[in-house]
PDB file of C-alpha atoms in Angstrom:
ATOM      1  CA  UNK O   1     -16.056 -22.914 -10.475  1.00  0.00           C
ATOM      2  CA  UNK O   2     -18.765 -25.532 -11.001  1.00  0.00           C
ATOM      3  CA  UNK O   3     -22.035 -25.491  -9.542  1.00  0.00           C
ATOM      4  CA  UNK O   4     -21.269 -28.557  -7.096  1.00  0.00           C
ATOM      5  CA  UNK O   5     -18.163 -26.816  -5.912  1.00  0.00           C
ATOM      6  CA  UNK O   6     -19.906 -23.955  -5.214  1.00  0.00           C
ATOM      7  CA  UNK O   7     -22.553 -26.136  -3.403  1.00  0.00           C
ATOM      8  CA  UNK O   8     -19.937 -27.955  -1.296  1.00  0.00           C
ATOM      9  CA  UNK O   9     -18.261 -24.598  -0.279  1.00  0.00           C
ATOM     10  CA  UNK O  10     -21.493 -22.189   0.633  1.00  0.00           C
ATOM     11  CA  UNK O  11     -24.605 -24.086  -0.062  1.00  0.00           C
ATOM     12  CA  UNK O  12     -26.690 -20.981   0.832  1.00  0.00           C
ATOM     13  CA  UNK O  13     -24.842 -19.282  -2.747  1.00  0.00           C
ATOM     14  CA  UNK O  14     -25.768 -22.361  -4.566  1.00  0.00           C
ATOM     15  CA  UNK O  15     -30.108 -22.139  -3.725  1.00  0.00           C
ATOM     16  CA  UNK O  16     -29.186 -18.168  -4.386  1.00  0.00           C
ATOM     17  CA  UNK O  17     -27.664 -18.252  -8.147  1.00  0.00           C
ATOM     18  CA  UNK O  18     -30.703 -20.615  -9.734  1.00  0.00           C
ATOM     19  CA  UNK O  19     -32.363 -16.610  -8.733  1.00  0.00           C
ATOM     20  CA  UNK O  20     -29.879 -15.398 -11.599  1.00  0.00           C
ATOM     21  CA  UNK O  21     -30.220 -15.517 -14.875  1.00  0.00           C
ATOM     22  CA  UNK O  22     -27.514 -16.951 -17.477  1.00  0.00           C
ATOM     23  CA  UNK O  23     -25.590 -13.843 -18.869  1.00  0.00           C
ATOM     24  CA  UNK O  24     -26.541 -11.463 -16.564  1.00  0.00           C
ATOM     25  CA  UNK O  25     -24.862  -7.960 -15.101  1.00  0.00           C
ATOM     26  CA  UNK O  26     -24.089  -8.759 -11.671  1.00  0.00           C
ATOM     27  CA  UNK O  27     -22.615  -6.258  -9.411  1.00  0.00           C
ATOM     28  CA  UNK O  28     -22.006  -8.298  -5.937  1.00  0.00           C
ATOM     29  CA  UNK O  29     -21.922  -5.840  -2.854  1.00  0.00           C
ATOM     30  CA  UNK O  30     -19.774  -7.015  -0.286  1.00  0.00           C
ATOM     31  CA  UNK O  31     -18.221  -9.752  -2.625  1.00  0.00           C
ATOM     32  CA  UNK O  32     -15.544 -11.633   0.296  1.00  0.00           C
ATOM     33  CA  UNK O  33     -13.463 -14.124  -2.020  1.00  0.00           C
ATOM     34  CA  UNK O  34     -14.932 -13.496  -5.279  1.00  0.00           C
ATOM     35  CA  UNK O  35     -16.601 -16.998  -5.391  1.00  0.00           C
ATOM     36  CA  UNK O  36     -19.702 -15.981  -6.017  1.00  0.00           C
ATOM     37  CA  UNK O  37     -18.862 -14.375  -9.470  1.00  0.00           C
ATOM     38  CA  UNK O  38     -16.168 -16.631 -10.152  1.00  0.00           C
ATOM     39  CA  UNK O  39     -19.117 -19.055  -9.678  1.00  0.00           C
ATOM     40  CA  UNK O  40     -21.504 -16.912 -12.207  1.00  0.00           C
ATOM     41  CA  UNK O  41     -18.940 -15.934 -14.531  1.00  0.00           C
ATOM     42  CA  UNK O  42     -18.099 -19.469 -15.191  1.00  0.00           C
ATOM     43  CA  UNK O  43     -20.858 -21.452 -15.022  1.00  0.00           C
ATOM     44  CA  UNK O  44     -23.893 -19.201 -16.305  1.00  0.00           C
ATOM     45  CA  UNK O  45     -21.606 -16.428 -18.569  1.00  0.00           C
ATOM     46  CA  UNK O  46     -22.462 -13.803 -16.201  1.00  0.00           C
ATOM     47  CA  UNK O  47     -20.069 -10.283 -16.232  1.00  0.00           C
ATOM     48  CA  UNK O  48     -20.075  -8.046 -13.463  1.00  0.00           C
ATOM     49  CA  UNK O  49     -17.600  -6.434 -10.846  1.00  0.00           C
ATOM     50  CA  UNK O  50     -17.966  -7.292  -6.840  1.00  0.00           C
ATOM     51  CA  UNK O  51     -17.207  -4.644  -4.262  1.00  0.00           C
ATOM     52  CA  UNK O  52     -15.601  -5.108  -1.400  1.00  0.00           C
ATOM     53  CA  UNK O  53     -13.846  -3.584   1.653  1.00  0.00           C
ATOM     54  CA  UNK O  54     -11.499  -6.508   3.280  1.00  0.00           C
ATOM     55  CA  UNK O  55      -7.625  -5.967   2.257  1.00  0.00           C
ATOM     56  CA  UNK O  56      -7.405  -9.512   3.081  1.00  0.00           C
ATOM     57  CA  UNK O  57     -10.383 -10.924   0.378  1.00  0.00           C
ATOM     58  CA  UNK O  58      -9.329  -8.567  -2.735  1.00  0.00           C
ATOM     59  CA  UNK O  59      -6.026 -10.556  -3.898  1.00  0.00           C
ATOM     60  CA  UNK O  60      -8.432 -14.233  -3.632  1.00  0.00           C
ATOM     61  CA  UNK O  61     -11.061 -11.825  -5.632  1.00  0.00           C
ATOM     62  CA  UNK O  62      -8.108 -11.086  -7.822  1.00  0.00           C
ATOM     63  CA  UNK O  63      -6.854 -14.777  -8.155  1.00  0.00           C
ATOM     64  CA  UNK O  64     -10.516 -15.988  -9.488  1.00  0.00           C
ATOM     65  CA  UNK O  65     -10.561 -13.794 -11.826  1.00  0.00           C
ATOM     66  CA  UNK O  66     -13.222 -11.540 -10.703  1.00  0.00           C
ATOM     67  CA  UNK O  67     -12.832  -8.207 -11.187  1.00  0.00           C
ATOM     68  CA  UNK O  68     -13.434  -5.979  -8.075  1.00  0.00           C
ATOM     69  CA  UNK O  69     -13.421  -2.578  -6.805  1.00  0.00           C
ATOM     70  CA  UNK O  70     -12.084  -2.123  -3.051  1.00  0.00           C
ATOM     71  CA  UNK O  71     -14.930   0.494  -1.343  1.00  0.00           C
ATOM     72  CA  UNK O  72     -16.676   1.163   1.659  1.00  0.00           C
ATOM     73  CA  UNK O  73     -19.997   0.193   1.315  1.00  0.00           C
ATOM     74  CA  UNK O  74     -21.222   3.222   3.105  1.00  0.00           C
ATOM     75  CA  UNK O  75     -19.598   5.682   0.132  1.00  0.00           C
ATOM     76  CA  UNK O  76     -22.559   4.759  -1.734  1.00  0.00           C
ATOM     77  CA  UNK O  77     -22.186   3.939  -5.226  1.00  0.00           C
ATOM     78  CA  UNK O  78     -21.921   6.386  -7.269  1.00  0.00           C
ATOM     79  CA  UNK O  79     -19.519   5.372  -9.638  1.00  0.00           C
ATOM     80  CA  UNK O  80     -22.402   3.565 -11.426  1.00  0.00           C
ATOM     81  CA  UNK O  81     -24.709   5.072 -13.437  1.00  0.00           C
ATOM     82  CA  UNK O  82     -28.075   4.009 -12.943  1.00  0.00           C
ATOM     83  CA  UNK O  83     -29.885   0.563 -14.072  1.00  0.00           C
ATOM     84  CA  UNK O  84     -26.263  -0.093 -14.296  1.00  0.00           C
ATOM     85  CA  UNK O  85     -26.779  -4.275 -13.740  1.00  0.00           C
ATOM     86  CA  UNK O  86     -29.547  -6.790 -14.260  1.00  0.00           C
ATOM     87  CA  UNK O  87     -28.640  -7.661 -10.854  1.00  0.00           C
ATOM     88  CA  UNK O  88     -27.342  -6.142  -8.001  1.00  0.00           C
ATOM     89  CA  UNK O  89     -26.807  -9.125  -4.755  1.00  0.00           C
ATOM     90  CA  UNK O  90     -26.033  -8.314  -1.263  1.00  0.00           C
ATOM     91  CA  UNK O  91     -25.210 -11.440   0.680  1.00  0.00           C
ATOM     92  CA  UNK O  92     -24.933 -11.624   4.195  1.00  0.00           C
ATOM     93  CA  UNK O  93     -23.076  -7.902   4.146  1.00  0.00           C
ATOM     94  CA  UNK O  94     -26.476  -6.156   4.853  1.00  0.00           C
ATOM     95  CA  UNK O  95     -26.202  -6.293   8.569  1.00  0.00           C
ATOM     96  CA  UNK O  96     -22.176  -4.645   8.756  1.00  0.00           C
ATOM     97  CA  UNK O  97     -23.860  -1.627   7.162  1.00  0.00           C
ATOM     98  CA  UNK O  98     -24.796   1.836   9.281  1.00  0.00           C
ATOM     99  CA  UNK O  99     -27.047   3.225   6.939  1.00  0.00           C
ATOM    100  CA  UNK O 100     -29.117   0.369   5.147  1.00  0.00           C
ATOM    101  CA  UNK O 101     -31.560   2.460   4.087  1.00  0.00           C
ATOM    102  CA  UNK O 102     -29.199   4.610   1.900  1.00  0.00           C
ATOM    103  CA  UNK O 103     -27.499   1.295   0.719  1.00  0.00           C
ATOM    104  CA  UNK O 104     -30.984  -0.360  -0.704  1.00  0.00           C
ATOM    105  CA  UNK O 105     -31.991   2.638  -2.097  1.00  0.00           C
ATOM    106  CA  UNK O 106     -28.678   2.542  -4.059  1.00  0.00           C
ATOM    107  CA  UNK O 107     -29.399  -1.299  -4.792  1.00  0.00           C
ATOM    108  CA  UNK O 108     -33.317   0.350  -6.589  1.00  0.00           C
ATOM    109  CA  UNK O 109     -31.561   2.648  -8.559  1.00  0.00           C
ATOM    110  CA  UNK O 110     -28.146   0.752 -10.329  1.00  0.00           C
ATOM    111  CA  UNK O 111     -30.314  -2.692 -10.596  1.00  0.00           C
ATOM    112  CA  UNK O 112     -33.138  -4.364 -11.893  1.00  0.00           C
ATOM    113  CA  UNK O 113     -33.251  -6.948 -10.159  1.00  0.00           C
ATOM    114  CA  UNK O 114     -31.284  -7.666  -6.489  1.00  0.00           C
ATOM    115  CA  UNK O 115     -30.865 -10.828  -3.848  1.00  0.00           C
ATOM    116  CA  UNK O 116     -30.591  -9.635  -0.563  1.00  0.00           C
ATOM    117  CA  UNK O 117     -29.855 -12.305   2.379  1.00  0.00           C
ATOM    118  CA  UNK O 118     -29.223 -11.698   6.586  1.00  0.00           C
ATOM    119  CA  UNK O 119     -29.031 -13.296   9.618  1.00  0.00           C
ATOM    120  CA  UNK O 120     -32.565 -13.673  10.747  1.00  0.00           C
ATOM    121  CA  UNK O 121     -32.474 -12.544  14.130  1.00  0.00           C
ATOM    122  CA  UNK O 122     -36.161 -13.794  14.750  1.00  0.00           C
ATOM    123  CA  UNK O 123     -34.491 -17.681  14.268  1.00  0.00           C
ATOM    124  CA  UNK O 124     -35.491 -19.545  17.359  1.00  0.00           C
ATOM    125  CA  UNK O 125     -32.073 -20.594  18.634  1.00  0.00           C
ATOM    126  CA  UNK O 126     -31.461 -16.512  18.951  1.00  0.00           C
ATOM    127  CA  UNK O 127     -34.701 -16.514  21.076  1.00  0.00           C
ATOM    128  CA  UNK O 128     -33.468 -19.109  22.663  1.00  0.00           C
ATOM    129  CA  UNK O 129     -30.271 -17.277  23.793  1.00  0.00           C
ATOM    130  CA  UNK O 130     -31.709 -14.202  24.606  1.00  0.00           C
ATOM    131  CA  UNK O 131     -34.580 -15.619  26.927  1.00  0.00           C
ATOM    132  CA  UNK O 132     -31.571 -17.377  28.578  1.00  0.00           C
ATOM    133  CA  UNK O 133     -29.878 -13.302  28.651  1.00  0.00           C
ATOM    134  CA  UNK O 134     -27.470 -14.377  26.396  1.00  0.00           C
ATOM    135  CA  UNK O 135     -26.292 -12.705  22.879  1.00  0.00           C
ATOM    136  CA  UNK O 136     -26.918 -15.191  20.243  1.00  0.00           C
ATOM    137  CA  UNK O 137     -24.536 -16.798  18.001  1.00  0.00           C
ATOM    138  CA  UNK O 138     -25.237 -19.294  15.295  1.00  0.00           C
ATOM    139  CA  UNK O 139     -24.257 -20.134  12.012  1.00  0.00           C
ATOM    140  CA  UNK O 140     -25.475 -17.160  10.980  1.00  0.00           C
ATOM    141  CA  UNK O 141     -23.925 -14.930  13.585  1.00  0.00           C
ATOM    142  CA  UNK O 142     -21.183 -16.849  14.677  1.00  0.00           C
ATOM    143  CA  UNK O 143     -19.615 -13.621  16.745  1.00  0.00           C
ATOM    144  CA  UNK O 144     -18.962 -12.762  20.562  1.00  0.00           C
ATOM    145  CA  UNK O 145     -21.008  -9.354  21.275  1.00  0.00           C
ATOM    146  CA  UNK O 146     -17.870  -7.576  21.873  1.00  0.00           C
ATOM    147  CA  UNK O 147     -16.032  -8.647  18.505  1.00  0.00           C
ATOM    148  CA  UNK O 148     -18.842  -8.813  15.983  1.00  0.00           C
ATOM    149  CA  UNK O 149     -18.525  -7.147  12.965  1.00  0.00           C
ATOM    150  CA  UNK O 150     -22.351  -6.346  13.090  1.00  0.00           C
ATOM    151  CA  UNK O 151     -24.253  -3.148  13.362  1.00  0.00           C
ATOM    152  CA  UNK O 152     -27.967  -4.704  12.460  1.00  0.00           C
ATOM    153  CA  UNK O 153     -30.571  -6.954  13.576  1.00  0.00           C
ATOM    154  CA  UNK O 154     -33.107  -7.667  11.097  1.00  0.00           C
ATOM    155  CA  UNK O 155     -36.114 -10.197  10.968  1.00  0.00           C
ATOM    156  CA  UNK O 156     -38.087 -10.963   8.052  1.00  0.00           C
ATOM    157  CA  UNK O 157     -40.868  -8.832   8.382  1.00  0.00           C
ATOM    158  CA  UNK O 158     -38.493  -6.161   9.387  1.00  0.00           C
ATOM    159  CA  UNK O 159     -36.801  -6.442   6.054  1.00  0.00           C
ATOM    160  CA  UNK O 160     -40.175  -6.247   3.882  1.00  0.00           C
ATOM    161  CA  UNK O 161     -41.204  -3.438   5.480  1.00  0.00           C
ATOM    162  CA  UNK O 162     -38.296  -1.173   4.568  1.00  0.00           C
ATOM    163  CA  UNK O 163     -37.631  -3.133   1.529  1.00  0.00           C
ATOM    164  CA  UNK O 164     -40.949  -1.355   0.596  1.00  0.00           C
ATOM    165  CA  UNK O 165     -40.169   1.732   1.460  1.00  0.00           C
ATOM    166  CA  UNK O 166     -37.270   2.200  -0.575  1.00  0.00           C
ATOM    167  CA  UNK O 167     -39.324   1.832  -3.993  1.00  0.00           C
ATOM    168  CA  UNK O 168     -37.742  -2.515  -4.120  1.00  0.00           C
ATOM    169  CA  UNK O 169     -41.119  -4.998  -4.691  1.00  0.00           C
ATOM    170  CA  UNK O 170     -40.628  -8.380  -2.888  1.00  0.00           C
ATOM    171  CA  UNK O 171     -40.624 -11.636  -5.467  1.00  0.00           C
ATOM    172  CA  UNK O 172     -40.224 -14.033  -3.252  1.00  0.00           C
ATOM    173  CA  UNK O 173     -38.809 -14.255   0.363  1.00  0.00           C
ATOM    174  CA  UNK O 174     -37.066 -17.941   1.312  1.00  0.00           C
ATOM    175  CA  UNK O 175     -35.664 -18.498   4.914  1.00  0.00           C
ATOM    176  CA  UNK O 176     -32.427 -20.714   4.824  1.00  0.00           C
ATOM    177  CA  UNK O 177     -31.975 -23.243   7.459  1.00  0.00           C
ATOM    178  CA  UNK O 178     -27.913 -23.456   8.451  1.00  0.00           C
ATOM    179  CA  UNK O 179     -27.039 -25.990   6.112  1.00  0.00           C
ATOM    180  CA  UNK O 180     -28.421 -24.121   2.941  1.00  0.00           C
ATOM    181  CA  UNK O 181     -31.845 -25.914   2.813  1.00  0.00           C
ATOM    182  CA  UNK O 182     -35.320 -24.111   1.840  1.00  0.00           C
ATOM    183  CA  UNK O 183     -37.581 -23.768   5.508  1.00  0.00           C
ATOM    184  CA  UNK O 184     -40.868 -24.206   4.655  1.00  0.00           C
ATOM    185  CA  UNK O 185     -43.465 -24.539   7.937  1.00  0.00           C
ATOM    186  CA  UNK O 186     -42.754 -21.501   9.911  1.00  0.00           C
ATOM    187  CA  UNK O 187     -39.772 -19.929   8.286  1.00  0.00           C
ATOM    188  CA  UNK O 188     -39.835 -16.802  10.586  1.00  0.00           C
ATOM    189  CA  UNK O 189     -38.625 -19.372  13.003  1.00  0.00           C
ATOM    190  CA  UNK O 190     -36.928 -21.453  11.780  1.00  0.00           C
ATOM    191  CA  UNK O 191     -34.796 -20.152   9.292  1.00  0.00           C
ATOM    192  CA  UNK O 192     -31.358 -18.800   9.974  1.00  0.00           C
ATOM    193  CA  UNK O 193     -30.714 -17.129   7.277  1.00  0.00           C
ATOM    194  CA  UNK O 194     -33.115 -15.193   5.309  1.00  0.00           C
ATOM    195  CA  UNK O 195     -33.150 -14.709   1.397  1.00  0.00           C
ATOM    196  CA  UNK O 196     -35.035 -11.670  -0.325  1.00  0.00           C
ATOM    197  CA  UNK O 197     -35.396 -11.819  -4.897  1.00  0.00           C
ATOM    198  CA  UNK O 198     -36.457  -8.092  -5.153  1.00  0.00           C
ATOM    199  CA  UNK O 199     -37.540  -6.054  -7.904  1.00  0.00           C
ATOM    200  CA  UNK O 200     -37.807  -2.042  -8.091  1.00  0.00           C
ATOM    201  CA  UNK O 201     -41.181  -0.991  -8.616  1.00  0.00           C
ATOM    202  CA  UNK O 202     -42.238   0.231 -11.740  1.00  0.00           C
ATOM    203  CA  UNK O 203     -42.968   4.082 -11.261  1.00  0.00           C
ATOM    204  CA  UNK O 204     -46.550   5.158 -10.263  1.00  0.00           C
TER     205      UNK O 204
END
């Protein structure tokens, strides 16, 4: 997969990909159909694994040549040793996890760097929906309240606080609009998707 193909399919992933060094070992948690690892393997000579629970996504990963492990993230990452990967990705999956703190702790254990993205609940259309007495629906939160797989809602400051608590240092935080473009002015209000680049804190 080329960068232009990734950009056309998933502009948010195309933005995130520039943070990942050529030749890195990568673990992609909640990898979906494997499109990100497909690009990283073919264009940036990365290696690694995807972890995905949804049955329908596994054959799509295999067809792309992505090594995928079918496992629930809630079960933990005990199959991976400490510091197994250069970078751990958890992209638009964190909001579907019950015990976010434990998963983040595992991410800090198995990887040197991490990149995490999630829908920003403080995005202004979400706030407007709540003011109107309705649950938000947007490109980053596309489900009705009664059929959503999302268990958690977070804002940018919420996540930054938790990341520091589990031993992850925030290196960079970018808010993306619904077209996958970075937002510089009032990002907490105007960003649909929050993207964090993190690094394990050095021992005190």
